[in-house]
Coordinates of C-alpha atoms in Angstrom, one line a residue:
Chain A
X1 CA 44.1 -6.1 -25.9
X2 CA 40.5 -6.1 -27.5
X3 CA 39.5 -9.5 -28.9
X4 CA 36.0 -10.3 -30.3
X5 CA 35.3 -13.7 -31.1
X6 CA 33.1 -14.4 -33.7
X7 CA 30.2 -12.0 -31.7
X8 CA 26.7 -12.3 -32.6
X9 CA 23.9 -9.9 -31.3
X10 CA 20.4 -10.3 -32.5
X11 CA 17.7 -8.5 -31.5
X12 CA 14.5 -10.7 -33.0
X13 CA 14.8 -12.9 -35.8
X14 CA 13.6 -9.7 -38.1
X15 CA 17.1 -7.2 -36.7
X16 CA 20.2 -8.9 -36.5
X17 CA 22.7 -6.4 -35.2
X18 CA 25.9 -8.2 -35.3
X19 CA 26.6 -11.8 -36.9
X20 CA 29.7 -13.7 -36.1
X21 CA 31.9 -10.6 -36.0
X22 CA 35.8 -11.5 -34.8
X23 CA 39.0 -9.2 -34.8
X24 CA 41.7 -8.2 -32.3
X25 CA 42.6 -4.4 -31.4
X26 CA 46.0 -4.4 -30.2
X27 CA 47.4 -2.1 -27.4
X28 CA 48.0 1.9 -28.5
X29 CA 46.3 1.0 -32.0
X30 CA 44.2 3.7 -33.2
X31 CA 40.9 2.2 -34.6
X32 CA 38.2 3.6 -36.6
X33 CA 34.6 1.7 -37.2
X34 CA 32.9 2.8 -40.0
X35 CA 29.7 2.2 -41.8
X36 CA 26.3 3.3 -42.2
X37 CA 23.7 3.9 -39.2
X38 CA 22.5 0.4 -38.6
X39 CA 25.5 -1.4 -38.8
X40 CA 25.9 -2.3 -35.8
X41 CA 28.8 0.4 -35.1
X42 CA 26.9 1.4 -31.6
X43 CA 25.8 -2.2 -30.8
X44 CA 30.0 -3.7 -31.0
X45 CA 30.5 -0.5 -28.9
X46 CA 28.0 -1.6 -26.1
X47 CA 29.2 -5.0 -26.3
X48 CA 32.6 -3.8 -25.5
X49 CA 31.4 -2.0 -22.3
X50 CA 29.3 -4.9 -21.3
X51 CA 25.8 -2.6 -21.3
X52 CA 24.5 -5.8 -23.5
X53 CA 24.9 -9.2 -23.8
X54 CA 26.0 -11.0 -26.9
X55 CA 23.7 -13.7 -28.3
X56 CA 26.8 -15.5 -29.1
X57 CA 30.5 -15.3 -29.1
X58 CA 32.8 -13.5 -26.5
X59 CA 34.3 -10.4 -25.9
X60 CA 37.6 -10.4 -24.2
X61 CA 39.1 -7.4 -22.8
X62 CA 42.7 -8.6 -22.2
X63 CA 42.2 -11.8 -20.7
X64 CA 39.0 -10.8 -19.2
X65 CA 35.5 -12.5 -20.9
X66 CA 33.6 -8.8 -20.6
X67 CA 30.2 -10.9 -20.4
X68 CA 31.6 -12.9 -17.1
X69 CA 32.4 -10.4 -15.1
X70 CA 30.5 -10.0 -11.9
X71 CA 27.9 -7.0 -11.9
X72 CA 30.5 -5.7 -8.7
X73 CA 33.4 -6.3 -10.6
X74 CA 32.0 -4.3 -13.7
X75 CA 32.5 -0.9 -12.6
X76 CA 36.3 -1.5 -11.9
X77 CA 36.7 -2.7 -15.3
X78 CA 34.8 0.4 -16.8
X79 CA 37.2 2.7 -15.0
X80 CA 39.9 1.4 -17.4
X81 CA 37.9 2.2 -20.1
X82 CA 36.6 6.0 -20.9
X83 CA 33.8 6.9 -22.9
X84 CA 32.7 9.5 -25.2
X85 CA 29.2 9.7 -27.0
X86 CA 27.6 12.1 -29.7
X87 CA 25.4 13.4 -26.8
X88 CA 27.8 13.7 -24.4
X89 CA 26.3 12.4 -21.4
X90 CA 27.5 14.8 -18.9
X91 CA 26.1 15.1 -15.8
X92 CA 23.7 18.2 -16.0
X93 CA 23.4 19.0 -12.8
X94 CA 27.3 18.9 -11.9
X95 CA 29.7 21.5 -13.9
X96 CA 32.8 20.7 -16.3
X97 CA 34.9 20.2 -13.4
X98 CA 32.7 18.2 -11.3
X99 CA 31.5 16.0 -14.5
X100 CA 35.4 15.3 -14.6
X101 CA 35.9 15.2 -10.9
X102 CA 33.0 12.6 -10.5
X103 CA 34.5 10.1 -12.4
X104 CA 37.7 10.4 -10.5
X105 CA 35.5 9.7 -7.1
X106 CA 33.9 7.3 -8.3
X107 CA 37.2 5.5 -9.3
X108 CA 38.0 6.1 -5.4
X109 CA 40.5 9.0 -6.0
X110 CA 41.7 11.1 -3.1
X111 CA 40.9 14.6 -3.2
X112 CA 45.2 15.9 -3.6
X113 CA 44.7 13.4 -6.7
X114 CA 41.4 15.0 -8.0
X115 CA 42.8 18.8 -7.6
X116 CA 46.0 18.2 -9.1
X117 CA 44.6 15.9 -12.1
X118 CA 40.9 17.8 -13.0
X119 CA 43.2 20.9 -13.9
X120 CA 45.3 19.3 -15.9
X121 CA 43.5 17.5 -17.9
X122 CA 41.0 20.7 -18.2
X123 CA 44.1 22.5 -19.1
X124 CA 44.9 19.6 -22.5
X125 CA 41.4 19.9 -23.9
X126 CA 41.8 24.0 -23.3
X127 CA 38.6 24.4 -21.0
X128 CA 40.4 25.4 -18.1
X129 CA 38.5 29.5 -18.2
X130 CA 34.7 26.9 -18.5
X131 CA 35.8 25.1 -15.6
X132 CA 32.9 26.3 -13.0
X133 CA 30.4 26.4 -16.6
X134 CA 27.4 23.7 -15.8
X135 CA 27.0 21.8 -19.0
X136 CA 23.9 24.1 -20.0
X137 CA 25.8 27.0 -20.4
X138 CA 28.5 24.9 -22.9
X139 CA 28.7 24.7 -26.7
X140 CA 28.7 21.2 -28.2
X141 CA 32.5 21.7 -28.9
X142 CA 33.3 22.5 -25.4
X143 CA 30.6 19.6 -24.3
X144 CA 32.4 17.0 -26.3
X145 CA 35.9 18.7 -24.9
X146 CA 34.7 18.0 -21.4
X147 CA 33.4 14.6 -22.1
X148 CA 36.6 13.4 -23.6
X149 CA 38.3 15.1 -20.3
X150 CA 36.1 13.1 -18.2
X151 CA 37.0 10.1 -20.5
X152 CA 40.9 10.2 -19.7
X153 CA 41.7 11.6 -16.4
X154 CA 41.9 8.4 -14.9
X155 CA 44.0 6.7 -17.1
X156 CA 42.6 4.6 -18.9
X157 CA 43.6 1.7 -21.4
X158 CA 41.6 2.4 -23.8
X159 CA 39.0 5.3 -24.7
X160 CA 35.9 4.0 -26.8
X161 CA 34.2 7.1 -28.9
X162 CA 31.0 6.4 -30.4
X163 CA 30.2 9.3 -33.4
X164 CA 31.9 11.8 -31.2
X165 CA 31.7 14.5 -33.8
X166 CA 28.2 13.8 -35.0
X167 CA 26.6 16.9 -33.7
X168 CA 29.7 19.4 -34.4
X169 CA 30.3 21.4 -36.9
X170 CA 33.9 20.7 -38.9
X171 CA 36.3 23.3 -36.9
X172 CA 35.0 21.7 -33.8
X173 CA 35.3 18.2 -35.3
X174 CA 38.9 18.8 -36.0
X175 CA 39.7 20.1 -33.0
X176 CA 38.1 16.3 -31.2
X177 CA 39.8 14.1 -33.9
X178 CA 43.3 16.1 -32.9
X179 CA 42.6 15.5 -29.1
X180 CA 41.7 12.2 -29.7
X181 CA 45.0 11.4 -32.0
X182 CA 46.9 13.4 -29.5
X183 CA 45.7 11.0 -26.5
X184 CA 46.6 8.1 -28.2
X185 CA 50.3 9.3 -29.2
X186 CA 50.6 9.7 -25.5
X187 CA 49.8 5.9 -25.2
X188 CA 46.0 5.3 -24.8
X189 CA 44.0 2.9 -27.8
X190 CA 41.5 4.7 -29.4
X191 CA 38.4 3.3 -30.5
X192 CA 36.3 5.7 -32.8
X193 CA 33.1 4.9 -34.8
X194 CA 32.4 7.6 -36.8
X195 CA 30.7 7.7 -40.5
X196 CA 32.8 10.8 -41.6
X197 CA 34.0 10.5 -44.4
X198 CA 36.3 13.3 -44.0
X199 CA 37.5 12.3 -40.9
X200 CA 38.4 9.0 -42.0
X201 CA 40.5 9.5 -45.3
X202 CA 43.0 12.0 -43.2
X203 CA 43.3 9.7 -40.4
X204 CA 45.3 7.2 -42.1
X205 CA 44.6 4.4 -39.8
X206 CA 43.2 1.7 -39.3
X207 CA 39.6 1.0 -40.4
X208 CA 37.1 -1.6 -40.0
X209 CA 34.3 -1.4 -42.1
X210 CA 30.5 -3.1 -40.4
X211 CA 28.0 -3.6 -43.5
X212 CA 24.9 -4.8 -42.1
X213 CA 26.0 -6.3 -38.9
X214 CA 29.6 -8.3 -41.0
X215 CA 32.9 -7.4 -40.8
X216 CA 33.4 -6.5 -44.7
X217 CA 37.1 -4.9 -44.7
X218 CA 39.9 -4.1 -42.1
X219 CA 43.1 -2.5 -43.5
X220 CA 45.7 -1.2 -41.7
X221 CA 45.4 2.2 -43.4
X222 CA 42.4 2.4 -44.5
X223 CA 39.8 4.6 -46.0
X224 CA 36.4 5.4 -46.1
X225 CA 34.8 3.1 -49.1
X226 CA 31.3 2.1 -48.7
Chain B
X1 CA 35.4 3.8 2.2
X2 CA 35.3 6.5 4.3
X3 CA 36.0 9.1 1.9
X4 CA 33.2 7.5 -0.4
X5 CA 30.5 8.1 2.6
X6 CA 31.8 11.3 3.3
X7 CA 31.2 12.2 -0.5
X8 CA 28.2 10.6 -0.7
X9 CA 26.5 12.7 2.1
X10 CA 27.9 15.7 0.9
X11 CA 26.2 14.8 -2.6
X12 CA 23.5 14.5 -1.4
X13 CA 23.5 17.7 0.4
X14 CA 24.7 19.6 -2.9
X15 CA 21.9 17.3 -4.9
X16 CA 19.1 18.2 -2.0
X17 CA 20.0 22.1 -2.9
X18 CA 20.2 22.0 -6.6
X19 CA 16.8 20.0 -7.4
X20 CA 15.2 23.2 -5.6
X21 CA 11.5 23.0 -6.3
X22 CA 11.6 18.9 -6.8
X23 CA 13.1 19.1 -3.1
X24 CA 10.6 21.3 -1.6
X25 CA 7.7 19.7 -3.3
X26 CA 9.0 15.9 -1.9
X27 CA 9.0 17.5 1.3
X28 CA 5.7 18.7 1.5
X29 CA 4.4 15.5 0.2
X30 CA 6.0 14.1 2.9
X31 CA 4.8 16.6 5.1
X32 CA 1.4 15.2 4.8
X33 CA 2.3 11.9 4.9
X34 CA 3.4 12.4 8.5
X35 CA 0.7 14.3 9.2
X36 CA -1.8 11.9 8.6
X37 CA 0.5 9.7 10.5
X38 CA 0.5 12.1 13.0
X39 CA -3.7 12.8 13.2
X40 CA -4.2 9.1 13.4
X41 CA -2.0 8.6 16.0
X42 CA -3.5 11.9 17.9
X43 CA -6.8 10.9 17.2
X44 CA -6.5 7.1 18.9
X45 CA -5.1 8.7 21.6
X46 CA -8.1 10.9 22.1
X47 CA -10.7 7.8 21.5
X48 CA -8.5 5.4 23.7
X49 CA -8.6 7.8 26.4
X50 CA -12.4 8.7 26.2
X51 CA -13.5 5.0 25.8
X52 CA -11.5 4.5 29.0
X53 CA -13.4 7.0 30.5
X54 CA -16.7 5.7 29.7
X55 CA -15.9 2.4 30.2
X56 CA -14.7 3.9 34.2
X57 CA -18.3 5.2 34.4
X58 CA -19.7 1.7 34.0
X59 CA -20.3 0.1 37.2
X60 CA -22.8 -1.8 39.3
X61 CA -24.3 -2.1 42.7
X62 CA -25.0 -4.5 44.4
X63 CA -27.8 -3.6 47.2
X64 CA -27.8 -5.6 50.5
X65 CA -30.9 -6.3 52.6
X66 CA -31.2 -3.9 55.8
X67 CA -30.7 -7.0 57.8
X68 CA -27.6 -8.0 56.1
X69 CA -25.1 -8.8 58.8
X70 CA -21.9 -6.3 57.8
X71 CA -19.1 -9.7 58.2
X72 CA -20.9 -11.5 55.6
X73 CA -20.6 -8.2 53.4
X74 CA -17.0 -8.2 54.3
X75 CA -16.9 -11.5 53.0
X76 CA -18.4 -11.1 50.3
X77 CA -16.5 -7.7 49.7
X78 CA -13.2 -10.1 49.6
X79 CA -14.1 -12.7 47.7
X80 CA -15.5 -10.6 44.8
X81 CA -12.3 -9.1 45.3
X82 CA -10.5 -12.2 44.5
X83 CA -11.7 -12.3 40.8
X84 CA -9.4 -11.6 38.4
X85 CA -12.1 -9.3 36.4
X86 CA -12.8 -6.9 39.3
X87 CA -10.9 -3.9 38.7
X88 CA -11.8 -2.1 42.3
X89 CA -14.9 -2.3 45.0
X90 CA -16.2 0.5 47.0
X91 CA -18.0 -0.1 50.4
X92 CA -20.9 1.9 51.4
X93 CA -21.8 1.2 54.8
X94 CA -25.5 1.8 56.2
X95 CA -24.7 5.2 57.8
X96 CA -22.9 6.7 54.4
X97 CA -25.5 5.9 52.5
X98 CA -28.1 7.5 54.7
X99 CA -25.6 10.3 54.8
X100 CA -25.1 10.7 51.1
X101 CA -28.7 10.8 50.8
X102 CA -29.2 13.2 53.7
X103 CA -27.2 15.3 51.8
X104 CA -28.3 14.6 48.3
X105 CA -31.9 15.3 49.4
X106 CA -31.1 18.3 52.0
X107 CA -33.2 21.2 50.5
X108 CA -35.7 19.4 50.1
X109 CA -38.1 19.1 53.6
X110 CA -40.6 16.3 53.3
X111 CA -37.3 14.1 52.9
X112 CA -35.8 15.1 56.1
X113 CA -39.0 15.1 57.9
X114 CA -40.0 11.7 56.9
X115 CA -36.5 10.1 57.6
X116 CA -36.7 11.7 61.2
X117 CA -40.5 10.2 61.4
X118 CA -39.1 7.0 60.4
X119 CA -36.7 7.2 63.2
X120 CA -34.3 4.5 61.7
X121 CA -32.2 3.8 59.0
X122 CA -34.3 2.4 56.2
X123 CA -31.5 2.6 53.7
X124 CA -29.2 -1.1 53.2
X125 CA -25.8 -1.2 52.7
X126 CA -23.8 -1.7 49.0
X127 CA -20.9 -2.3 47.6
X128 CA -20.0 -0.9 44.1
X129 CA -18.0 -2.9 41.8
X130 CA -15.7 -1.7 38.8
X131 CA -14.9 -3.8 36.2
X132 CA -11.7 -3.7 34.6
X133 CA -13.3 -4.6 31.2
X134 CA -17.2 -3.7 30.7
X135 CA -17.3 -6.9 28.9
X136 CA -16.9 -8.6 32.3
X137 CA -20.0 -7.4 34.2
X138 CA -22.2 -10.4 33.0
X139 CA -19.5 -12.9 34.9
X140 CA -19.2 -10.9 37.6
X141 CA -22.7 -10.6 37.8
X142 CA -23.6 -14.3 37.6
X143 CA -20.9 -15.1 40.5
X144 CA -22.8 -13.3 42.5
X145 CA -26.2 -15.1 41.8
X146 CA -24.5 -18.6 41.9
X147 CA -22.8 -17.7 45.6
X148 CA -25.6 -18.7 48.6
X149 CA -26.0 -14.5 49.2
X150 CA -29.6 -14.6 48.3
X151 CA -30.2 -14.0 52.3
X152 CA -28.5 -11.1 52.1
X153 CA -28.5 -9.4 48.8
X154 CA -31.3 -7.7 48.0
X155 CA -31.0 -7.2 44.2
X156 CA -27.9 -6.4 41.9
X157 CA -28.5 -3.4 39.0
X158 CA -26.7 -5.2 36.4
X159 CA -30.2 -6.4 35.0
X160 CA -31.3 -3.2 35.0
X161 CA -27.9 -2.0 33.6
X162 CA -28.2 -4.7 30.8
X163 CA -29.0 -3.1 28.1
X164 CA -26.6 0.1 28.4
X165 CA -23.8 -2.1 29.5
X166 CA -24.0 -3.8 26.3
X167 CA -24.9 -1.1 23.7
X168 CA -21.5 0.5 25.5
X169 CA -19.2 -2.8 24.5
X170 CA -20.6 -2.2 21.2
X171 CA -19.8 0.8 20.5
X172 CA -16.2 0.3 21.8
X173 CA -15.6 -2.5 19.8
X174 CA -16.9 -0.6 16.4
X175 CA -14.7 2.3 17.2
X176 CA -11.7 0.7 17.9
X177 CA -12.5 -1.5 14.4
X178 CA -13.0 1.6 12.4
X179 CA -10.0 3.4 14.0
X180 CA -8.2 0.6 13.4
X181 CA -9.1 0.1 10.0
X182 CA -8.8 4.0 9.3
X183 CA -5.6 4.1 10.3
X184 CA -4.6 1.1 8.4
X185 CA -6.1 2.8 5.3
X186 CA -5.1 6.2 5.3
X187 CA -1.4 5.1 6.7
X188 CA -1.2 3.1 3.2
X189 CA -2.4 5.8 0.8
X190 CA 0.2 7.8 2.6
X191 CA 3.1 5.8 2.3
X192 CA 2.3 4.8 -1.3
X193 CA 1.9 8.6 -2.3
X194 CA 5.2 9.4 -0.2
X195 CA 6.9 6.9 -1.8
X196 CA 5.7 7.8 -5.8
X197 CA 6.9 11.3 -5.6
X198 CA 10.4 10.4 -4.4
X199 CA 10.0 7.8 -7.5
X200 CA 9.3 10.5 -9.5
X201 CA 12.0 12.5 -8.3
X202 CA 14.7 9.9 -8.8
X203 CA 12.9 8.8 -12.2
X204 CA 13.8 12.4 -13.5
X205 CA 17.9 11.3 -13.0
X206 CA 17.4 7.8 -14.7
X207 CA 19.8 9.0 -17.6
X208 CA 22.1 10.6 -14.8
X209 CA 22.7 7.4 -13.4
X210 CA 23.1 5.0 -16.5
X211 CA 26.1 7.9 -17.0
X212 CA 27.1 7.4 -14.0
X213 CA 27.6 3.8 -14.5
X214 CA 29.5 3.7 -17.7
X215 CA 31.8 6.1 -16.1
X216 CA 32.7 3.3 -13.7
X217 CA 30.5 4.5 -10.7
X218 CA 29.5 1.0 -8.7
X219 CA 25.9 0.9 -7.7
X220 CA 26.7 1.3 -3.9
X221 CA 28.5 4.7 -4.9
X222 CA 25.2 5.9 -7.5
X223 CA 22.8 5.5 -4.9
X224 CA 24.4 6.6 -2.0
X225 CA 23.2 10.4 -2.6
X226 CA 19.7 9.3 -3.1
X227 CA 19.7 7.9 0.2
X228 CA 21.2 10.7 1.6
X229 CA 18.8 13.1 0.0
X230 CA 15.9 10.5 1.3
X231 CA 17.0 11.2 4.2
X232 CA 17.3 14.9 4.3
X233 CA 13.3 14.9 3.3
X234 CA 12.8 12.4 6.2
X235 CA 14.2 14.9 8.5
X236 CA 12.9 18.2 7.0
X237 CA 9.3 16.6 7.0
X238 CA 9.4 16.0 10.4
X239 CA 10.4 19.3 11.6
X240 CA 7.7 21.0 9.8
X241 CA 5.2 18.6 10.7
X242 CA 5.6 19.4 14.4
X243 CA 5.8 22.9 13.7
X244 CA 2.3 22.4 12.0
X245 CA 0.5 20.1 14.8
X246 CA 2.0 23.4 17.3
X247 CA -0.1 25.9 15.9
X248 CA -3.8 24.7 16.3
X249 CA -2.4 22.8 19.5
X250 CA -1.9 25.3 21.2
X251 CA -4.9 27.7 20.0
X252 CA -6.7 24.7 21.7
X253 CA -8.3 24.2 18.3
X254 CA -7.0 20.1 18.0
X255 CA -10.4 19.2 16.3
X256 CA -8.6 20.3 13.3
X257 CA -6.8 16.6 13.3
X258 CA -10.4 15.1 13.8
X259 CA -11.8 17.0 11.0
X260 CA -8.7 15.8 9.0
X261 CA -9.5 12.0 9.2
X262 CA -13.2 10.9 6.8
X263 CA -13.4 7.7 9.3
X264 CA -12.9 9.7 12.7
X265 CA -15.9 8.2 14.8
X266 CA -16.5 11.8 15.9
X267 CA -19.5 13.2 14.1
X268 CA -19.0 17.0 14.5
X269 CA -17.1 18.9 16.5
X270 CA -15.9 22.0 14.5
X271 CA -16.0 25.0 16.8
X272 CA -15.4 23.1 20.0
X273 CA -12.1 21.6 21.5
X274 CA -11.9 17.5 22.0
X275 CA -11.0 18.9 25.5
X276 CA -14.4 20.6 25.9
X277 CA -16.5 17.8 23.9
X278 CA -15.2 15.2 26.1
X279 CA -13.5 15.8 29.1
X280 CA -11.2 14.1 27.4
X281 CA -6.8 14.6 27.4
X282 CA -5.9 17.8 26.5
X283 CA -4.2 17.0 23.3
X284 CA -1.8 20.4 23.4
X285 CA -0.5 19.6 27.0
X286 CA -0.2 15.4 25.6
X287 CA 1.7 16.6 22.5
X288 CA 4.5 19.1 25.0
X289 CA 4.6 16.2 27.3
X290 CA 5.5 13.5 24.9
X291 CA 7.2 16.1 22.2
X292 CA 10.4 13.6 22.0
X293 CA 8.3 10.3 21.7
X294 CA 6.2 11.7 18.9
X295 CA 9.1 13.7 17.0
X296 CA 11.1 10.6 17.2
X297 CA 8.5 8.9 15.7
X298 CA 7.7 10.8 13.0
X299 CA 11.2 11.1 12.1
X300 CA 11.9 6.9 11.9
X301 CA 9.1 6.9 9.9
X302 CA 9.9 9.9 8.1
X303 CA 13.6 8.7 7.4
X304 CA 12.5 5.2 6.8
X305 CA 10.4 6.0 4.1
X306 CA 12.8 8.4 2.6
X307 CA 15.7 6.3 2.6
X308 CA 13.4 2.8 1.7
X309 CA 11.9 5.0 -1.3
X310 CA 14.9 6.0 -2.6
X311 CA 16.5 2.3 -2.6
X312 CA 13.5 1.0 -4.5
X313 CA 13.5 3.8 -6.8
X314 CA 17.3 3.5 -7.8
X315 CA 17.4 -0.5 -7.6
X316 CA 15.3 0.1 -11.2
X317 CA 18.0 1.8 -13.1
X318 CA 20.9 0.2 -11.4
X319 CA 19.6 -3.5 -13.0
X320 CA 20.9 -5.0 -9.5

């Protein structure tokens, strides 16, 4: 489903972020990315979602080459991808459930759709009593909760989290990593980089480990070794 | 489609409301945008009007002999009338002007008496010509020396005129330049200062939008409340600005606008109305009589600028 081939991103001749970097994600995997800051964790990530432009190599999502799709055609590919960052990126002037409602208008939903689904998928991530909260009056938990609401109410193929638990303390870590595991039983691939240790060894899935900008292991249940 | 539009003015609505202070301060930006718009458009009005009227006051005469047979004044009268430059002629016949001077000079004795002495009409006959541009006199003026009239004319004032006539086309020509340029000027520094706060405004949501991209927003969809709050400014602007020409309007005191512009030909006229100073349009009964042309216009421009700001400011972030 997600197929990078051999994907090179360099910055100057002094930061190379990725170098010749190939693998396949297939459909409903769950994939972690490890490895220190500076990888090139966030950089594969951006790649993915087409916000920059590999030096070399392609990116396919499916059978689409990310980097030839037409700046029109690039938000209806985004809409089959959600996102989740460490700093949320929520809308600050829009509350939890017009953050997640927004996302469902700007996929072109019709309003029946939007006040059946924004409930519901308030109601999996347990915000539902936040709903009418702006994002200002949320803890980072509950932020990230929202965010990974936003991220899945319109059904995407795939959900790409970049150090989603990076500002949370480890209840609240466990509680995203469940969500996240729980979303992808129901059918959705799951993309995490993450350099949690913790969060890694319990997973028990598969890991590819980035070591300055190479592809230096990917085991099908792997563990955090760097 | 339609439900995208719909949301997107309704956004912008909701986005107008929540950026509270942001709003209010784009609007009175905007506010005196327009009214500098506004002034300069008030205050040409006021010089275009009283250069008319001194240029109406400009005229000359053209004095006939006291022998001058009245058919070949008539003809005379008709062909000047045929020239495309002469805006209107007046005839004064012999008798009128003894009777305007009768009059003019009534009170005083040693006129009448003398005239009845005299027993005849000493005064000639003339015809006053208007021209429809005082540039024009000089042309008019030497048509009337190159015709075969010398029998009858007995001199025409424009010599005598000369000097005024042309220290007047001066002074038009200078005004109209440094209204011109004025407005040209201060109509730039409006719409640049206009347009920098609604940047500003819209630079504040530059992270906002870059989210609103990766969620899968399309660009048309992003800026589509922008417009829409560009717009709401537009309009708000407008209806405050004519609320704020009303008030000195109609206390009479419109020098306010004059004061308002550094270039405004008019040296100094605090305390007195442009009415009073010139005898020129009464700029409160001008602004109730055209109220629709003028709100109108300030609101294209208004919205215009809104709406154009708001484009250019978005099209940064949007990388389109």
């Amino acid at each position: 489903m997600i197929y990078f081939d051999r994907v090179s991103k360099v910055y100057s001749p002094t930061s190379i972020a990725l170098e010749e970097v190939s693998f396949t994600i297939e459909p409903q995997e769950f994939v972690s990315l490890v490895g220190q800051s500076g990888a090139g964790k966030s950089t594969l990530l951006k790649l993915l979602l087409a916000e920059e432009h590999p030096s070399s190599g392609k990116v396919f999502f499916e059978s689409l080459d990310m980097h030839k799709v037409s700046n029109s055609d690039l938000p209806k590919v985004r809409r089959r991808m959600g996102v989740v960052f460490q700093d949320y990126k929520l809308l600050p002037t829009k509350t939890a459930y017009e953050n997640i409602a927004f996302a469902m208008e700007a996929a072109d939903k019709n309003e029946e759709e939007i006040q059946q689904d924004v409930p519901q998928v308030l109601e999996l991530v347990g915000l539902m009593d936040k709903a009418w909260h702006f994002p200002s009056e949320l803890s980072g938990g509950e932020l990230q909760r929202v965010a990974i609401a936003r991220a899945i109410v319109n059904r995407p193929d795939v959900i790409i989290a970049d150090e989603p638990t990076g500002n949370l303390d480890p209840i609240n870590t466990w509680e995203i990593i469940n969500l996240l595991e729980k979303i992808n039983e129901l059918g959705t691939t799951v993309v995490l980089a993450t350099h949690d240790k913790e969060v890694i060894n319990s997973l028990k899935r598969r890991v590819i480990t980035l070591e300055k900008g190479k592809v230096v292991r990917d085991e099908k249940r792997g563990r955090y070794i760097l | 489609m339609l439900t995208q539009i719909k949301r997107n003015i309704v956004q912008g609505f909701v986005n107008f409301w929540r950026n509270g202070w942001v709003s209010l301060a784009t609007v009175l930006i905007m506010v005196v945008t327009l009214f500098v718009f506004g002034s300069l458009f008030f205050s040409n009005v006021i010089l275009t009007s009283s250069l008319e009227k001194l240029a109406d006051k400009v005229d000359i005469n053209v004095y006939f002999k006291v022998t001058a047979n009245e058919n070949d004044i008539t003809d005379l009268k008709s062909s000047l009338e045929k020239l495309a430059e002469v805006k209107q002629i007046a005839y004064i016949s012999r008798e009128q002007a003894l009777k305007n001077f009768q009059e003019k000079h009534s009170e005083n004795a040693l006129i009448t008496q003398s005239l009845d002495e005299l027993g005849e009409n000493p005064l000639g006959a003339s015809l006053n010509v208007t021209a429809k541009d005082p540039n024009q006199y000089e042309s008019i003026s030497k048509f009337l020396e190159s015709q075969n009239y010398e029998a009858i004319i007995d001199k025409v004032n424009y010599h005598e005129n000369k000097k005024v006539i042309e220290g007047l086309n001066l002074m038009i020509k200078s005004s109209r330049t440094s209204g011109l340029t004025s407005t040209i000027v201060l109509g730039i520094i409006a719409i640049l200062v206009a347009f920098n706060t609604i940047r500003l405004a819209i630079y504040t949501a530059k992270d906002e939008i870059s989210i609103m991209r990766l969620v899968g927003a399309t660009n048309a969809y992003i800026r589509g409340p922008f417009v829409v709050e560009g717009a709401i400014h537009g309009v708000l602007a407008t209806i405050i600005t004519m609320a704020v020409f009303w008030l000195p309007l109609s206390l009479g005191r419109d020098n306010i606008i004059l004061l308002f512009l550094p270039f405004s030909p008019i040296p100094d006229v605090s305390g007195v109305s442009t009415a009073e100073f010139y005898g020129g349009p009464d700029l409160f009964h001008y602004y109730i009589s055209n109220f629709i042309v003028i709100f109108l216009l300030l609101l294209v421009l208004g919205i215009v600028l809104g709406v154009i700001s708001s484009l250019i400011a978005t099209r940064r972030y949007l990388k389109v």
